[in-house]
XYZ file of C-alpha atoms in Angstrom:
679
model
C 31.154 -24.888 -27.991
C 28.308 -26.043 -25.533
C 25.157 -23.912 -25.815
C 23.677 -22.581 -22.673
C 19.847 -22.779 -22.482
C 18.020 -19.399 -22.760
C 15.778 -18.191 -19.939
C 12.682 -19.050 -21.897
C 14.104 -22.626 -22.430
C 14.822 -22.990 -18.739
C 11.269 -21.859 -17.973
C 9.869 -24.406 -20.419
C 12.014 -27.134 -18.833
C 10.897 -26.232 -15.293
C 7.247 -25.939 -16.388
C 7.518 -29.297 -18.118
C 9.072 -30.913 -15.050
C 6.320 -29.466 -12.805
C 3.649 -30.762 -15.068
C 5.219 -34.118 -15.277
C 5.338 -34.432 -11.669
C 1.754 -33.168 -11.395
C 0.616 -35.611 -13.999
C 2.500 -38.338 -12.136
C 0.646 -37.546 -8.970
C -2.714 -37.677 -10.886
C -1.790 -40.973 -12.302
C -0.925 -42.441 -9.001
C -4.291 -41.539 -7.516
C -6.221 -42.465 -10.661
C -7.234 -46.143 -10.993
C -7.114 -45.719 -14.819
C -4.016 -46.832 -16.696
C -1.843 -44.155 -18.187
C -0.957 -44.064 -21.814
C 2.693 -43.097 -22.165
C 3.782 -41.949 -25.611
C 6.730 -40.136 -27.238
C 6.297 -36.574 -28.815
C 8.620 -35.521 -31.485
C 8.875 -32.493 -33.822
C 10.433 -32.149 -37.252
C 10.974 -29.067 -39.403
C 11.190 -26.553 -36.642
C 13.885 -23.799 -37.020
C 12.804 -21.001 -34.765
C 11.954 -22.925 -31.552
C 13.508 -25.733 -29.647
C 11.567 -28.808 -28.706
C 11.230 -27.773 -25.185
C 9.771 -24.306 -26.320
C 7.154 -26.167 -28.404
C 6.155 -28.506 -25.679
C 5.099 -25.669 -23.332
C 1.981 -24.537 -25.248
C 0.960 -28.224 -25.754
C 0.874 -29.192 -22.081
C -2.935 -29.522 -22.035
C -2.915 -31.655 -25.106
C -0.079 -33.719 -23.819
C -2.028 -34.495 -20.611
C -5.027 -35.331 -22.597
C -3.149 -37.883 -24.798
C -1.672 -39.445 -21.535
C -5.119 -39.753 -20.054
C -7.242 -40.891 -23.073
C -4.499 -42.379 -25.342
C -2.998 -41.439 -28.672
C -5.453 -41.207 -31.459
C -6.258 -39.334 -34.651
C -8.505 -36.704 -32.776
C -5.969 -36.143 -30.129
C -3.081 -35.755 -32.576
C -5.153 -33.411 -34.785
C -5.730 -31.235 -31.665
C -2.125 -31.080 -30.842
C -1.293 -30.124 -34.525
C -3.894 -27.380 -34.435
C -2.735 -25.784 -31.154
C 0.943 -25.908 -32.242
C -0.101 -23.932 -35.483
C -1.978 -21.495 -33.291
C 1.226 -20.884 -31.296
C 3.216 -20.297 -34.479
C 0.629 -17.880 -35.886
C 0.680 -15.805 -32.665
C 4.485 -15.447 -33.194
C 4.153 -14.149 -36.659
C 4.168 -17.302 -38.868
C 1.049 -16.554 -40.803
C 1.726 -19.322 -43.391
C 2.643 -22.020 -41.075
C 1.450 -25.620 -41.686
C 1.517 -28.446 -39.138
C 0.747 -31.984 -39.991
C 1.042 -35.090 -37.790
C 2.139 -38.733 -38.040
C 1.278 -41.546 -35.556
C 3.648 -44.506 -35.393
C 2.834 -46.991 -32.674
C 3.178 -44.837 -29.431
C 5.063 -41.938 -31.173
C 3.477 -38.713 -32.306
C 5.574 -36.717 -34.723
C 4.332 -33.123 -35.499
C 5.677 -32.082 -38.895
C 6.132 -28.337 -39.140
C 6.494 -26.097 -42.167
C 7.221 -22.808 -40.544
C 7.239 -20.523 -43.652
C 8.391 -16.912 -43.160
C 8.065 -15.049 -40.020
C 6.468 -11.584 -40.391
C 7.418 -8.781 -38.006
C 5.823 -5.426 -37.767
C 8.205 -2.962 -39.398
C 6.149 0.194 -39.275
C 2.857 1.748 -38.244
C 1.422 4.800 -39.941
C -1.704 6.722 -38.802
C -3.671 8.880 -41.127
C -5.982 11.771 -40.085
C -5.542 11.979 -36.348
C -5.191 15.671 -35.347
C -6.731 15.286 -31.850
C -4.557 12.451 -30.326
C -0.641 12.395 -30.432
C 1.005 9.679 -32.593
C 2.770 8.256 -29.370
C -0.488 7.771 -27.631
C -1.781 5.849 -30.719
C 1.423 3.617 -30.651
C 0.853 2.823 -26.898
C -2.830 1.678 -27.475
C -2.113 -0.182 -30.649
C 0.963 -2.126 -29.659
C 1.818 -1.176 -26.083
C 5.136 0.524 -26.984
C 6.585 3.710 -28.352
C 7.710 4.246 -31.948
C 11.365 4.029 -30.825
C 10.698 0.641 -29.166
C 9.244 -0.722 -32.331
C 12.304 0.469 -34.295
C 14.923 -0.854 -31.946
C 13.283 -4.092 -30.910
C 11.390 -5.451 -33.844
C 11.545 -9.091 -32.797
C 9.177 -8.238 -29.912
C 6.250 -7.310 -32.374
C 5.350 -10.145 -34.643
C 2.609 -9.278 -37.182
C -0.539 -11.019 -36.802
C -3.984 -10.023 -38.142
C -5.605 -10.959 -34.769
C -3.226 -8.540 -32.833
C -3.877 -5.757 -35.305
C -7.515 -6.107 -34.895
C -7.271 -6.075 -31.175
C -5.137 -2.905 -31.449
C -7.788 -1.277 -33.692
C -10.463 -2.129 -31.063
C -8.311 -0.373 -28.245
C -7.804 2.688 -30.472
C -11.575 2.832 -31.055
C -12.198 2.716 -27.267
C -9.680 5.487 -26.725
C -11.435 7.791 -29.224
C -14.847 6.987 -27.854
C -13.587 7.840 -24.326
C -12.466 11.242 -25.750
C -15.855 12.046 -27.030
C -15.547 10.796 -30.774
C -18.466 8.515 -30.706
C -18.720 8.167 -34.496
C -14.975 7.423 -35.011
C -13.947 5.033 -37.745
C -10.668 3.118 -37.274
C -9.589 0.557 -39.916
C -6.617 -0.896 -41.805
C -6.089 1.162 -44.948
C -3.234 -0.994 -46.219
C -0.710 -3.796 -45.381
C 2.501 -4.008 -47.312
C 4.772 -7.109 -47.000
C 8.229 -7.196 -48.378
C 9.131 -9.852 -51.000
C 10.218 -12.460 -48.477
C 7.370 -11.645 -46.106
C 9.609 -10.905 -43.258
C 8.369 -7.300 -42.642
C 4.903 -5.709 -42.643
C 4.166 -2.074 -42.949
C 0.684 -1.293 -41.839
C -1.275 1.951 -42.371
C -4.238 2.867 -40.161
C -6.940 5.135 -41.502
C -8.717 7.178 -38.766
C -11.869 9.348 -39.402
C -12.401 11.089 -36.105
C -15.767 12.617 -36.949
C -17.586 14.925 -34.452
C -16.237 15.295 -31.074
C -19.288 15.281 -28.692
C -19.361 17.169 -25.373
C -21.880 17.399 -22.543
C -24.797 19.674 -23.227
C -27.391 20.907 -20.724
C -27.671 18.853 -17.606
C -31.117 18.538 -16.247
C -32.668 16.885 -13.179
C -36.130 15.571 -12.910
C -38.243 13.783 -10.346
C -37.911 14.267 -6.625
C -34.858 16.521 -6.397
C -35.047 17.571 -2.694
C -31.736 19.445 -2.985
C -30.783 22.577 -4.978
C -29.400 22.273 -8.450
C -25.844 23.592 -7.687
C -25.439 21.006 -4.943
C -26.603 18.264 -7.440
C -24.126 19.339 -9.942
C -21.313 19.302 -7.557
C -22.052 15.731 -6.687
C -21.589 14.573 -10.197
C -17.712 14.722 -9.741
C -17.059 15.300 -13.415
C -16.013 18.017 -15.920
C -19.335 18.652 -17.625
C -17.619 21.020 -20.028
C -15.341 18.232 -21.284
C -15.876 15.506 -23.873
C -19.076 13.216 -23.648
C -18.620 9.475 -23.143
C -21.233 6.997 -22.085
C -18.850 5.707 -19.403
C -18.524 9.321 -17.998
C -22.293 9.701 -17.991
C -22.746 6.366 -16.108
C -20.138 7.449 -13.517
C -22.106 10.672 -13.023
C -25.301 8.629 -12.476
C -23.470 6.474 -9.925
C -22.211 9.500 -7.960
C -25.552 11.092 -7.905
C -27.178 7.910 -6.645
C -24.605 7.460 -4.014
C -25.115 11.036 -2.921
C -28.933 10.333 -2.270
C -28.185 7.052 -0.356
C -25.584 9.003 1.849
C -28.414 11.274 2.850
C -30.593 8.256 4.027
C -32.519 7.455 0.943
C -31.448 3.793 0.922
C -33.847 2.941 -1.997
C -32.908 5.964 -4.094
C -32.734 5.333 -7.891
C -31.383 7.560 -10.550
C -32.282 7.074 -14.135
C -29.999 8.398 -16.978
C -31.018 9.608 -20.370
C -28.208 10.681 -22.706
C -28.795 10.162 -26.432
C -26.128 11.316 -28.774
C -28.638 11.246 -31.676
C -30.317 14.215 -30.061
C -27.184 16.277 -29.795
C -27.042 19.821 -31.244
C -23.660 20.973 -32.594
C -22.124 17.972 -30.755
C -23.441 18.832 -27.447
C -25.370 15.830 -25.781
C -28.219 16.815 -23.385
C -28.223 14.661 -20.277
C -31.207 14.181 -17.852
C -31.187 12.511 -14.582
C -34.581 11.359 -13.165
C -34.419 10.860 -9.460
C -36.753 8.628 -7.404
C -35.760 8.970 -3.811
C -38.186 6.797 -1.941
C -38.478 7.086 1.786
C -35.766 8.469 4.038
C -34.504 5.620 6.373
C -33.573 5.492 9.920
C -30.880 2.959 11.097
C -32.544 0.705 13.667
C -29.358 -1.162 14.869
C -27.755 -4.578 14.177
C -28.192 -8.263 14.753
C -25.294 -10.625 15.138
C -24.960 -14.359 14.512
C -21.683 -15.925 15.910
C -20.809 -19.101 14.085
C -17.720 -19.772 16.199
C -18.029 -23.133 17.953
C -16.865 -21.813 21.298
C -17.551 -18.035 21.195
C -15.664 -15.840 23.589
C -16.861 -12.335 22.358
C -19.728 -10.866 24.229
C -23.046 -11.141 22.574
C -23.672 -7.454 22.524
C -20.277 -6.377 21.189
C -21.365 -5.573 17.707
C -24.572 -3.900 18.860
C -22.580 -1.628 21.123
C -20.229 -0.669 18.333
C -23.142 0.626 16.227
C -25.107 1.941 19.209
C -24.318 5.596 18.612
C -25.721 5.483 15.204
C -28.971 3.792 16.183
C -32.035 5.859 15.667
C -30.235 8.301 13.423
C -30.794 8.896 9.739
C -29.147 6.065 7.733
C -25.624 7.232 6.893
C -23.762 4.418 4.993
C -20.415 6.294 5.224
C -20.364 6.406 9.055
C -21.655 2.702 9.042
C -18.910 1.712 6.666
C -16.258 3.403 8.801
C -17.317 1.453 11.891
C -17.364 -1.769 9.938
C -13.796 -1.283 8.585
C -12.598 -0.350 12.028
C -14.011 -3.702 13.250
C -12.098 -5.460 10.477
C -8.776 -3.929 11.517
C -9.068 -5.196 15.031
C -8.136 -8.713 14.071
C -11.027 -10.212 16.054
C -12.808 -11.799 13.151
C -11.887 -14.561 10.864
C -14.791 -13.316 8.654
C -17.340 -10.670 9.122
C -20.355 -10.554 6.752
C -23.085 -8.008 6.732
C -26.353 -7.625 4.901
C -28.882 -4.711 5.154
C -32.562 -5.542 5.599
C -35.511 -3.188 5.711
C -37.953 -3.566 8.558
C -40.622 -1.240 7.443
C -41.025 1.569 4.871
C -38.436 3.703 6.633
C -36.456 1.437 9.036
C -33.128 -0.301 8.076
C -31.112 -2.840 9.919
C -27.688 -4.354 9.372
C -27.501 -8.276 9.936
C -23.968 -9.687 10.725
C -22.853 -13.188 10.459
C -19.265 -13.702 11.698
C -16.717 -16.139 13.143
C -14.043 -15.209 15.626
C -10.379 -15.375 14.863
C -7.937 -16.692 17.307
C -7.355 -13.960 19.898
C -4.151 -15.235 21.588
C -1.005 -13.832 19.914
C 2.631 -14.621 20.566
C 5.436 -12.755 18.756
C 9.167 -12.743 18.920
C 11.815 -10.231 17.829
C 15.386 -10.675 16.976
C 17.688 -7.902 15.645
C 20.643 -5.723 15.866
C 21.006 -2.004 16.117
C 24.181 0.261 15.901
C 23.580 1.765 19.381
C 21.594 -0.995 21.243
C 23.530 -4.007 19.809
C 21.861 -7.367 19.606
C 18.313 -7.473 20.722
C 15.713 -10.161 21.521
C 12.191 -9.900 22.725
C 8.741 -11.338 22.937
C 5.174 -10.073 23.131
C 2.289 -12.299 24.334
C -1.244 -10.892 24.131
C -5.125 -11.386 24.058
C -6.945 -9.409 21.375
C -10.147 -10.263 23.146
C -9.417 -9.748 26.721
C -12.300 -10.987 29.046
C -14.317 -11.188 25.854
C -14.650 -7.458 25.628
C -12.789 -7.198 22.307
C -9.944 -5.013 23.901
C -6.430 -6.037 23.541
C -4.096 -6.700 26.584
C -0.346 -7.506 26.027
C 2.718 -8.226 27.970
C 6.136 -7.729 26.342
C 9.837 -7.931 27.309
C 12.915 -6.995 25.426
C 16.637 -7.569 26.014
C 19.456 -5.585 24.302
C 23.110 -5.243 25.097
C 22.372 -2.064 26.765
C 19.657 -3.458 29.231
C 16.250 -5.080 29.651
C 12.738 -3.633 29.540
C 9.241 -4.820 29.877
C 5.652 -3.390 29.747
C 1.946 -4.266 30.110
C -0.251 -2.548 27.681
C -4.083 -2.288 27.612
C -5.883 -0.576 24.883
C -9.548 0.448 24.735
C -10.438 1.754 21.340
C -14.054 2.573 22.542
C -13.840 3.843 26.061
C -17.249 3.601 27.624
C -18.527 2.714 24.119
C -17.631 6.236 22.940
C -15.108 7.515 20.446
C -12.416 8.039 22.850
C -9.304 5.831 22.636
C -7.581 4.810 25.894
C -4.104 3.476 26.114
C -2.757 2.483 29.583
C 0.814 1.283 30.029
C 2.912 0.087 32.924
C 6.619 -0.196 32.259
C 9.972 -0.946 33.784
C 13.547 -0.804 32.481
C 17.135 -1.103 33.399
C 19.598 0.402 30.892
C 23.174 1.541 30.386
C 23.574 4.738 28.594
C 26.860 6.551 27.716
C 28.188 7.857 31.052
C 25.538 6.475 33.373
C 23.060 3.793 34.101
C 19.504 4.137 35.027
C 16.727 1.928 36.504
C 13.125 3.183 36.091
C 9.456 2.065 36.497
C 6.225 3.885 35.873
C 2.991 4.106 34.015
C 1.379 6.456 31.391
C -2.326 6.965 30.362
C -3.208 8.397 27.010
C -6.654 9.495 26.022
C -7.334 10.433 22.470
C -10.082 11.026 19.956
C -10.263 11.642 16.153
C -11.571 15.133 15.704
C -11.433 14.697 11.806
C -10.745 11.684 9.704
C -7.021 12.611 9.622
C -6.625 14.628 12.903
C -6.442 12.966 16.292
C -6.229 15.020 19.517
C -5.117 13.711 22.901
C -4.163 14.256 26.522
C -1.723 12.201 28.527
C -0.347 11.860 32.062
C 2.692 9.961 33.151
C 4.459 8.960 36.392
C 7.896 7.607 36.443
C 10.514 7.006 39.257
C 14.156 6.838 38.018
C 17.460 5.885 39.800
C 20.842 6.826 38.145
C 23.882 4.964 39.032
C 27.372 4.018 37.830
C 27.806 7.509 36.508
C 31.010 8.985 35.190
C 29.393 12.219 34.152
C 29.970 15.098 36.664
C 27.032 15.565 39.122
C 26.422 19.065 37.869
C 25.718 17.869 34.493
C 23.999 14.738 35.467
C 21.261 16.369 37.654
C 19.226 14.399 40.307
C 20.188 10.685 40.649
C 16.982 9.694 42.075
C 13.666 11.419 41.344
C 9.962 10.973 40.456
C 8.740 12.615 37.411
C 5.037 13.610 36.860
C 3.891 14.756 33.417
C 0.698 16.138 32.081
C 0.476 17.016 28.342
C -1.480 17.498 25.052
C -0.906 15.903 21.618
C -2.120 16.328 18.164
C -1.428 14.099 15.192
C -2.376 15.131 11.500
C -1.690 12.029 9.423
C -2.377 11.934 5.646
C 0.181 9.038 4.847
C -0.886 6.203 2.791
C 0.781 3.745 5.104
C 1.971 4.297 8.630
C 4.740 1.557 8.360
C 6.238 2.160 4.859
C 4.671 5.459 3.654
C 4.920 6.285 -0.102
C 2.979 9.500 -0.280
C 1.311 12.056 1.941
C 2.504 13.828 5.180
C 2.312 13.633 8.880
C 2.486 16.487 11.355
C 2.673 15.714 15.031
C 3.114 17.850 18.062
C 3.005 17.783 21.859
C 3.130 20.155 24.770
C 3.681 19.032 28.360
C 4.318 20.333 31.865
C 6.503 18.199 34.156
C 6.989 18.203 37.862
C 9.948 16.478 39.655
C 9.091 15.250 43.266
C 5.912 17.390 42.973
C 7.754 20.601 42.151
C 7.299 22.215 38.775
C 10.456 21.393 36.684
C 10.122 22.330 33.089
C 7.715 22.967 30.010
C 8.455 20.992 26.989
C 7.268 21.194 23.467
C 7.916 18.866 20.444
C 6.956 19.023 16.781
C 7.579 16.801 13.720
C 6.753 17.080 10.049
C 7.470 14.367 7.415
C 6.544 14.695 3.831
C 6.659 11.780 1.280
C 6.548 12.505 -2.530
C 6.571 9.618 -5.057
C 8.789 10.377 -8.138
C 8.027 7.584 -10.531
C 9.324 4.372 -8.738
C 11.476 6.560 -6.465
C 10.468 8.338 -3.293
C 11.432 11.738 -1.920
C 11.136 12.047 1.767
C 11.587 15.399 3.650
C 11.460 15.797 7.391
C 11.919 18.397 10.084
C 11.867 18.005 13.865
C 12.337 20.377 16.876
C 12.106 20.290 20.526
C 12.420 22.930 23.287
C 12.557 22.527 27.078
C 12.013 25.751 29.168
C 13.425 24.933 32.624
C 11.594 26.009 35.599
C 14.261 24.493 37.922
C 17.955 24.752 37.415
C 18.680 21.109 38.016
C 17.240 18.965 35.316
C 17.823 15.093 35.146
C 19.990 14.290 32.083
C 17.408 11.706 31.026
C 14.782 14.216 30.284
C 17.114 16.083 27.882
C 17.256 15.848 24.168
C 20.129 13.976 22.381
C 21.050 14.189 18.688
C 22.980 12.056 16.281
C 22.143 8.519 15.143
C 20.140 6.405 12.760
C 17.023 8.635 12.880
C 18.521 12.039 13.257
C 21.908 13.406 11.914
C 23.494 10.223 10.371
C 27.221 11.495 10.219
C 27.323 11.048 14.086
C 26.901 7.953 16.022
C 24.046 7.695 18.438
C 24.043 10.737 20.954
C 27.360 12.076 19.572
C 26.176 15.295 18.254
C 26.336 18.075 20.861
C 27.976 18.959 24.054
C 30.177 16.258 25.770
C 32.162 16.126 28.958
C 35.896 15.515 29.425
C 35.345 11.811 28.971
C 33.475 12.299 25.735
C 30.152 11.392 27.236
C 27.099 13.273 25.667
C 25.322 15.671 27.965
C 22.127 16.285 26.103
C 20.514 19.580 25.579
C 17.287 21.764 25.915
C 16.865 22.780 22.213
C 16.864 20.199 19.365
C 16.609 20.601 15.527
C 16.855 17.968 12.961
C 16.266 18.200 9.165
C 16.382 15.220 6.782
C 16.004 14.813 2.980
C 16.215 11.366 1.545
C 15.691 9.923 -2.029
C 15.286 6.152 -2.071
C 15.007 4.177 -5.522
C 14.467 0.658 -6.616
C 17.454 -1.675 -7.297
C 15.933 -5.064 -7.640
C 13.081 -6.951 -5.887
C 12.453 -5.609 -2.396
C 16.047 -4.059 -2.194
C 16.181 -0.265 -2.714
C 18.964 2.243 -2.482
C 19.059 5.632 -0.918
C 20.900 8.868 -0.776
C 20.365 11.359 1.944
C 21.407 14.696 3.641
C 20.789 15.682 7.130
C 21.330 18.728 9.328
C 20.820 19.401 13.006
C 21.959 21.029 16.202
C 21.631 20.591 19.989
C 21.939 23.401 22.488
C 22.830 22.983 26.145
C 22.442 26.036 28.369
C 25.393 25.073 30.481
C 27.620 24.856 27.416
C 29.452 27.971 26.062
C 30.110 26.388 22.650
C 28.165 27.493 19.654
C 26.405 24.285 18.426
C 25.509 25.540 15.039
C 24.043 23.212 12.357
C 26.015 20.010 11.755
C 25.593 18.220 8.465
C 25.530 14.604 7.014
C 25.616 13.366 3.443
C 25.440 9.690 2.711
C 23.951 6.633 1.160
C 22.306 3.368 2.263
C 20.373 0.242 1.388
C 16.803 -0.528 2.299
C 15.161 -3.967 2.324
C 11.411 -3.756 2.545
C 9.600 -6.129 4.764
C 5.874 -6.313 5.572
C 6.507 -4.743 9.029
C 8.917 -2.014 7.705
C 12.209 -1.542 6.079
C 15.494 -2.881 7.254
C 18.059 -0.040 6.876
C 21.783 0.232 6.417
C 23.167 3.747 6.272
C 26.648 5.439 6.197
C 26.725 9.139 6.787
C 29.809 11.296 6.152
C 30.571 14.399 8.207
C 31.620 17.102 5.705
C 33.263 19.408 8.370
C 34.515 17.260 11.328
C 35.761 19.076 14.358
C 38.337 18.028 16.903
C 37.706 14.654 18.226
C 34.779 13.867 15.699
C 34.922 10.935 13.356
C 34.838 11.167 9.519
C 31.433 9.442 9.539
C 29.194 6.893 11.042
C 27.656 3.505 10.169
C 24.066 2.748 11.067
C 22.155 -0.575 10.956
C 18.554 -0.158 12.121
C 14.942 -0.926 11.448
C 11.929 1.078 10.438
C 11.516 4.435 8.691
C 14.282 7.010 9.463
C 11.787 9.848 9.883
């Protein structure tokens, strides 16, 4: 019966092939003559020839470059013996024989010793399972069920003891003693039983915390900056971390040259409590005097004063490294720089400047999109832009997109520092022609958003929008359709509280967003609208639990609202047991009519399958209320499952949602193919 190569054998073959090709390329470019030779093994029982070649690749290359000789052959025998010893063959012997251009490595393997058991004596403070993890990186049950994964070697035992000693020291046992008490081998030396003796000794804790030198701040505040449990176990690493936090605190208050000295000597401990003293030397309090900028780009486009203006609001203020660092990271995220280096320099005893050296990145960008959605069908689009429009460091882009439902385009200009302030301006001109279910529309307009971060995670904004829309090819009754030609003017407020770790593919945190706007139709007040969204992401091991809730309410001021301003429900991002727009009131032709009150609730658990592919199970609920409809909408539900393929720009999603209580005319479920997070 033919033998199939094991994965490790295949790995060795591929690695050998790669190295052979690599060596061939080196030989081609090297004027020296290669020294081909044949390598053979004898006496091996536990490994194939290919597996033995892998750890000898550096020695093989050396022989091919310098020739086969007694020193190179001896090196090969030594490293092969080392490979065997790492795999538990403590009595291995490797000799060599040179015959013309052939090197034969003669192996006497001896017995292979596996770790059979580990016993720890006198360890009341740390659980046995933790000791196993630090000693061999596995649980006791793993050692019992997979002994071949744990060859016994003295070097590995010694390394494990060092890790245990470090664990105890981190827990405050500074005088701990960890050593091998006994090692017992069975008669054929195939199993080793190791006993580790632990003498924990005194467990040290933090004693009195004192501050000396130039304190400048009250003791309670200084204690709070240590960011440590001073009632817990003492370790030198913890004390050094406290020193670092205290020094960073003084630097954050403008004392750029602040120095904190640490004195913590366990030999002076009383009843295991180690006194700690921090001596503070603040130096002068510095003022930030601005920046200099050296552009290394051959043909620079960015205005010379761009960096100076970004830091202009901090100039003349007390040196605040956190605010300076925030501005620096904000610049890195713009994509304007290929590299951006900074070094601080002191101009006098209390003046500090940041000196930048940078080169510009390519500012012209061109992107294409191709895809498919369950409702929009096939789609294709492009976006072309300039990240550094007119050398001001502000992006301008033009985009267009075609789907099977229509075509749209926009021009977008963003100013992250409007008039060199902290306000963000987004201005957009757009146009679209689109076929919806029951009608077609053509619209064009503009929108301006002005926002500012009130807190690191809170952004507040105001927006205004104007849009002209023409509705045609309608099969929906005119009373349900609303005006077929109108101009909509909107003024609104927004807030966005975002604690997510990633806005594209969040794995933890939450986002709460809301808006309130007043709209007029043809200059007459039409409706007041409010929206809210809450999404929460909780990691559960390698899985992710996501919870979401959304709601919307339109308070009509006029009785004749356009259908296009109403809410719709059902689809890939709402209640997934319904196709797009299919949850809610419909006319006699089954066209969705929309509604003024929307609710959506989602819960989803996604979990890893393999690689970037993940599975998901979900349940949704939602409703849609239309004031013209007498039907009780009630909550409608979905249960289902799907697949996610994670891409750098977001997940590709396939979902199927089942309708657990279908009504007359409703489908059993719906299939959705979409891109991006569901909620």
